[in-house]
């Protein structure tokens, strides 16, 4: 399957929570994800695809990735739900900067950062995510001074 078709399949199946996105804004987010997911090498896309994250736009959050264990009634398959959160304030950014943030959050997913986020050094994780998204051709989201403020 072509990468673009795989990306569309993911968006159709896993794109659940964009309640706080206006329609035009959601289309911008789709374009950004398409650009990012088509730019990464197969190995990284396979990791992203395996994590199968859900995208949620929600006020009062910073862009982040997180994993939840969902328990369900007996006989129904439960499991882990991986989520990429975006704040609607994301849409105040230019398309280019919005895409850089999407690339950074996708890098967190590819690197498995949605698991146990509290146990590692935030600085190491942010550095790693920016390094990975830069390797796909996107701009880093952290400036040196912003980066130095991280624990
Ligand atoms: Zn980050």
mmCIF file of C-alpha atoms and ligand atoms in Angstrom:
data_model
loop_
_atom_site.group_PDB
_atom_site.id
_atom_site.type_symbol
_atom_site.label_atom_id
_atom_site.label_comp_id
_atom_site.label_asym_id
_atom_site.label_seq_id
_atom_site.Cartn_x
_atom_site.Cartn_y
_atom_site.Cartn_z
ATOM 1 C CA UNK A 1 0.000 0.000 0.000
ATOM 2 C CA UNK A 2 1.221 3.482 -0.801
ATOM 3 C CA UNK A 3 2.206 5.577 2.194
ATOM 4 C CA UNK A 4 -0.454 8.155 1.384
ATOM 5 C CA UNK A 5 -3.173 5.504 1.419
ATOM 6 C CA UNK A 6 -1.870 4.165 4.731
ATOM 7 C CA UNK A 7 -1.971 7.672 6.184
ATOM 8 C CA UNK A 8 -5.549 8.162 4.965
ATOM 9 C CA UNK A 9 -6.527 4.808 6.452
ATOM 10 C CA UNK A 10 -5.086 5.853 9.829
ATOM 11 C CA UNK A 11 -6.959 9.163 9.689
ATOM 12 C CA UNK A 12 -10.248 7.488 8.809
ATOM 13 C CA UNK A 13 -9.973 4.886 11.548
ATOM 14 C CA UNK A 14 -8.290 6.714 14.384
ATOM 15 C CA UNK A 15 -9.187 10.341 14.154
ATOM 16 C CA UNK A 16 -11.752 10.631 16.884
ATOM 17 C CA UNK A 17 -11.478 13.736 18.951
ATOM 18 C CA UNK A 18 -11.411 17.023 17.160
ATOM 19 C CA UNK A 19 -14.407 18.538 18.951
ATOM 20 C CA UNK A 20 -12.567 21.758 19.595
ATOM 21 C CA UNK A 21 -11.328 22.155 16.024
ATOM 22 C CA UNK A 22 -13.328 24.216 13.568
ATOM 23 C CA UNK A 23 -13.757 22.421 10.260
ATOM 24 C CA UNK A 24 -11.133 24.400 8.386
ATOM 25 C CA UNK A 25 -8.701 23.939 11.250
ATOM 26 C CA UNK A 26 -9.142 20.191 11.222
ATOM 27 C CA UNK A 27 -8.310 20.206 7.516
ATOM 28 C CA UNK A 28 -5.089 22.100 8.323
ATOM 29 C CA UNK A 29 -4.206 19.496 10.916
ATOM 30 C CA UNK A 30 -4.882 16.696 8.396
ATOM 31 C CA UNK A 31 -2.558 18.343 5.888
ATOM 32 C CA UNK A 32 0.146 18.698 8.525
ATOM 33 C CA UNK A 33 -0.117 15.018 9.512
ATOM 34 C CA UNK A 34 -0.027 13.982 5.853
ATOM 35 C CA UNK A 35 3.137 16.011 5.268
ATOM 36 C CA UNK A 36 4.832 14.557 8.362
ATOM 37 C CA UNK A 37 3.757 10.945 7.941
ATOM 38 C CA UNK A 38 4.754 10.939 4.271
ATOM 39 C CA UNK A 39 8.203 12.384 5.113
ATOM 40 C CA UNK A 40 9.296 9.764 7.654
ATOM 41 C CA UNK A 41 11.154 6.564 6.679
ATOM 42 C CA UNK A 42 9.255 3.234 6.621
ATOM 43 C CA UNK A 43 10.702 2.072 9.923
ATOM 44 C CA UNK A 44 9.421 5.186 11.727
ATOM 45 C CA UNK A 45 6.043 5.070 10.016
ATOM 46 C CA UNK A 46 5.641 1.418 11.052
ATOM 47 C CA UNK A 47 6.221 2.411 14.702
ATOM 48 C CA UNK A 48 3.711 5.225 14.412
ATOM 49 C CA UNK A 49 1.192 2.916 12.765
ATOM 50 C CA UNK A 50 1.676 0.243 15.455
ATOM 51 C CA UNK A 51 1.016 2.827 18.201
ATOM 52 C CA UNK A 52 -2.148 3.798 16.290
ATOM 53 C CA UNK A 53 -2.600 7.066 18.189
ATOM 54 C CA UNK A 54 -5.847 8.966 18.495
ATOM 55 C CA UNK A 55 -5.738 12.729 18.000
ATOM 56 C CA UNK A 56 -7.599 14.964 20.454
ATOM 57 C CA UNK A 57 -7.829 18.749 20.395
ATOM 58 C CA UNK A 58 -8.547 20.050 23.832
ATOM 59 C CA UNK A 59 -8.253 23.458 25.475
ATOM 60 C CA UNK A 60 -5.821 23.907 28.378
ATOM 61 C CA UNK A 61 -3.299 21.307 27.261
ATOM 62 C CA UNK A 62 0.113 21.712 25.754
ATOM 63 C CA UNK A 63 0.825 19.521 22.772
ATOM 64 C CA UNK A 64 1.734 16.143 24.252
ATOM 65 C CA UNK A 65 1.485 12.395 23.845
ATOM 66 C CA UNK A 66 0.075 10.037 26.429
ATOM 67 C CA UNK A 67 -1.015 6.460 26.850
ATOM 68 C CA UNK A 68 -4.039 5.205 28.800
ATOM 69 C CA UNK A 69 -4.974 1.731 29.826
ATOM 70 C CA UNK A 70 -8.672 1.218 29.200
ATOM 71 C CA UNK A 71 -10.476 -1.502 31.118
ATOM 72 C CA UNK A 72 -13.621 -2.888 29.523
ATOM 73 C CA UNK A 73 -16.344 -5.418 30.382
ATOM 74 C CA UNK A 74 -15.471 -9.131 30.236
ATOM 75 C CA UNK A 75 -15.521 -10.546 26.734
ATOM 76 C CA UNK A 76 -14.629 -7.264 25.058
ATOM 77 C CA UNK A 77 -11.061 -6.615 24.074
ATOM 78 C CA UNK A 78 -9.560 -3.800 26.105
ATOM 79 C CA UNK A 79 -6.139 -2.325 25.941
ATOM 80 C CA UNK A 80 -4.004 0.672 25.571
ATOM 81 C CA UNK A 81 -5.069 3.887 23.898
ATOM 82 C CA UNK A 82 -2.320 6.224 22.775
ATOM 83 C CA UNK A 83 -3.312 9.846 22.400
ATOM 84 C CA UNK A 84 -1.755 12.897 20.766
ATOM 85 C CA UNK A 85 -3.158 16.060 22.353
ATOM 86 C CA UNK A 86 -3.199 19.460 20.749
ATOM 87 C CA UNK A 87 -4.480 22.715 22.132
ATOM 88 C CA UNK A 88 -6.725 24.743 19.800
ATOM 89 C CA UNK A 89 -4.141 27.537 20.266
ATOM 90 C CA UNK A 90 -2.081 25.484 17.801
ATOM 91 C CA UNK A 91 -4.206 26.966 15.036
ATOM 92 C CA UNK A 92 -2.859 30.438 15.705
ATOM 93 C CA UNK A 93 0.423 29.210 14.220
ATOM 94 C CA UNK A 94 1.305 29.424 10.544
ATOM 95 C CA UNK A 95 0.867 26.201 8.537
ATOM 96 C CA UNK A 96 4.613 25.713 8.589
ATOM 97 C CA UNK A 97 4.950 26.069 12.369
ATOM 98 C CA UNK A 98 1.860 23.945 12.951
ATOM 99 C CA UNK A 99 3.462 21.213 10.840
ATOM 100 C CA UNK A 100 6.679 21.462 12.892
ATOM 101 C CA UNK A 101 4.687 20.882 16.098
ATOM 102 C CA UNK A 102 2.870 17.922 14.522
ATOM 103 C CA UNK A 103 6.248 16.486 13.445
ATOM 104 C CA UNK A 104 7.590 16.881 16.997
ATOM 105 C CA UNK A 105 4.568 15.110 18.537
ATOM 106 C CA UNK A 106 4.720 12.337 15.912
ATOM 107 C CA UNK A 107 8.390 11.884 16.844
ATOM 108 C CA UNK A 108 7.357 11.350 20.483
ATOM 109 C CA UNK A 109 4.965 8.627 19.271
ATOM 110 C CA UNK A 110 7.598 6.977 17.050
ATOM 111 C CA UNK A 111 10.037 7.017 19.995
ATOM 112 C CA UNK A 112 7.482 5.418 22.325
ATOM 113 C CA UNK A 113 7.394 8.416 24.665
ATOM 114 C CA UNK A 114 3.710 7.936 25.447
ATOM 115 C CA UNK A 115 4.750 5.266 27.935
ATOM 116 C CA UNK A 116 5.795 6.293 31.467
ATOM 117 C CA UNK A 117 6.447 9.931 30.607
ATOM 118 C CA UNK A 118 7.213 10.776 34.240
ATOM 119 C CA UNK A 119 10.120 8.372 34.613
ATOM 120 C CA UNK A 120 12.581 9.895 32.139
ATOM 121 C CA UNK A 121 14.282 13.236 31.868
ATOM 122 C CA UNK A 122 11.919 15.612 30.028
ATOM 123 C CA UNK A 123 14.926 17.345 28.517
ATOM 124 C CA UNK A 124 16.278 14.110 27.035
ATOM 125 C CA UNK A 125 12.866 13.269 25.580
ATOM 126 C CA UNK A 126 12.346 16.694 24.050
ATOM 127 C CA UNK A 127 15.842 16.649 22.579
ATOM 128 C CA UNK A 128 15.252 13.191 21.156
ATOM 129 C CA UNK A 129 11.900 14.200 19.627
ATOM 130 C CA UNK A 130 13.349 17.345 18.044
ATOM 131 C CA UNK A 131 16.337 15.371 16.710
ATOM 132 C CA UNK A 132 14.014 12.835 15.120
ATOM 133 C CA UNK A 133 11.656 15.378 13.535
ATOM 134 C CA UNK A 134 14.707 17.308 12.256
ATOM 135 C CA UNK A 135 15.926 14.093 10.595
ATOM 136 C CA UNK A 136 12.610 14.061 8.665
ATOM 137 C CA UNK A 137 13.282 17.607 7.468
ATOM 138 C CA UNK A 138 11.177 19.620 9.938
ATOM 139 C CA UNK A 139 12.253 22.495 12.142
ATOM 140 C CA UNK A 140 12.980 21.985 15.836
ATOM 141 C CA UNK A 141 10.238 23.231 18.172
ATOM 142 C CA UNK A 142 12.629 24.086 21.029
ATOM 143 C CA UNK A 143 14.886 27.098 21.021
ATOM 144 C CA UNK A 144 18.041 26.806 23.125
ATOM 145 C CA UNK A 145 16.635 29.029 25.904
ATOM 146 C CA UNK A 146 13.288 27.206 26.024
ATOM 147 C CA UNK A 147 15.157 23.930 26.077
ATOM 148 C CA UNK A 148 17.400 25.033 28.963
ATOM 149 C CA UNK A 149 14.307 25.714 31.104
ATOM 150 C CA UNK A 150 13.357 22.018 31.037
ATOM 151 C CA UNK A 151 14.234 19.858 34.040
HETATM 152 ZN ZN1 LIG B 1 7.790 17.352 23.130
#
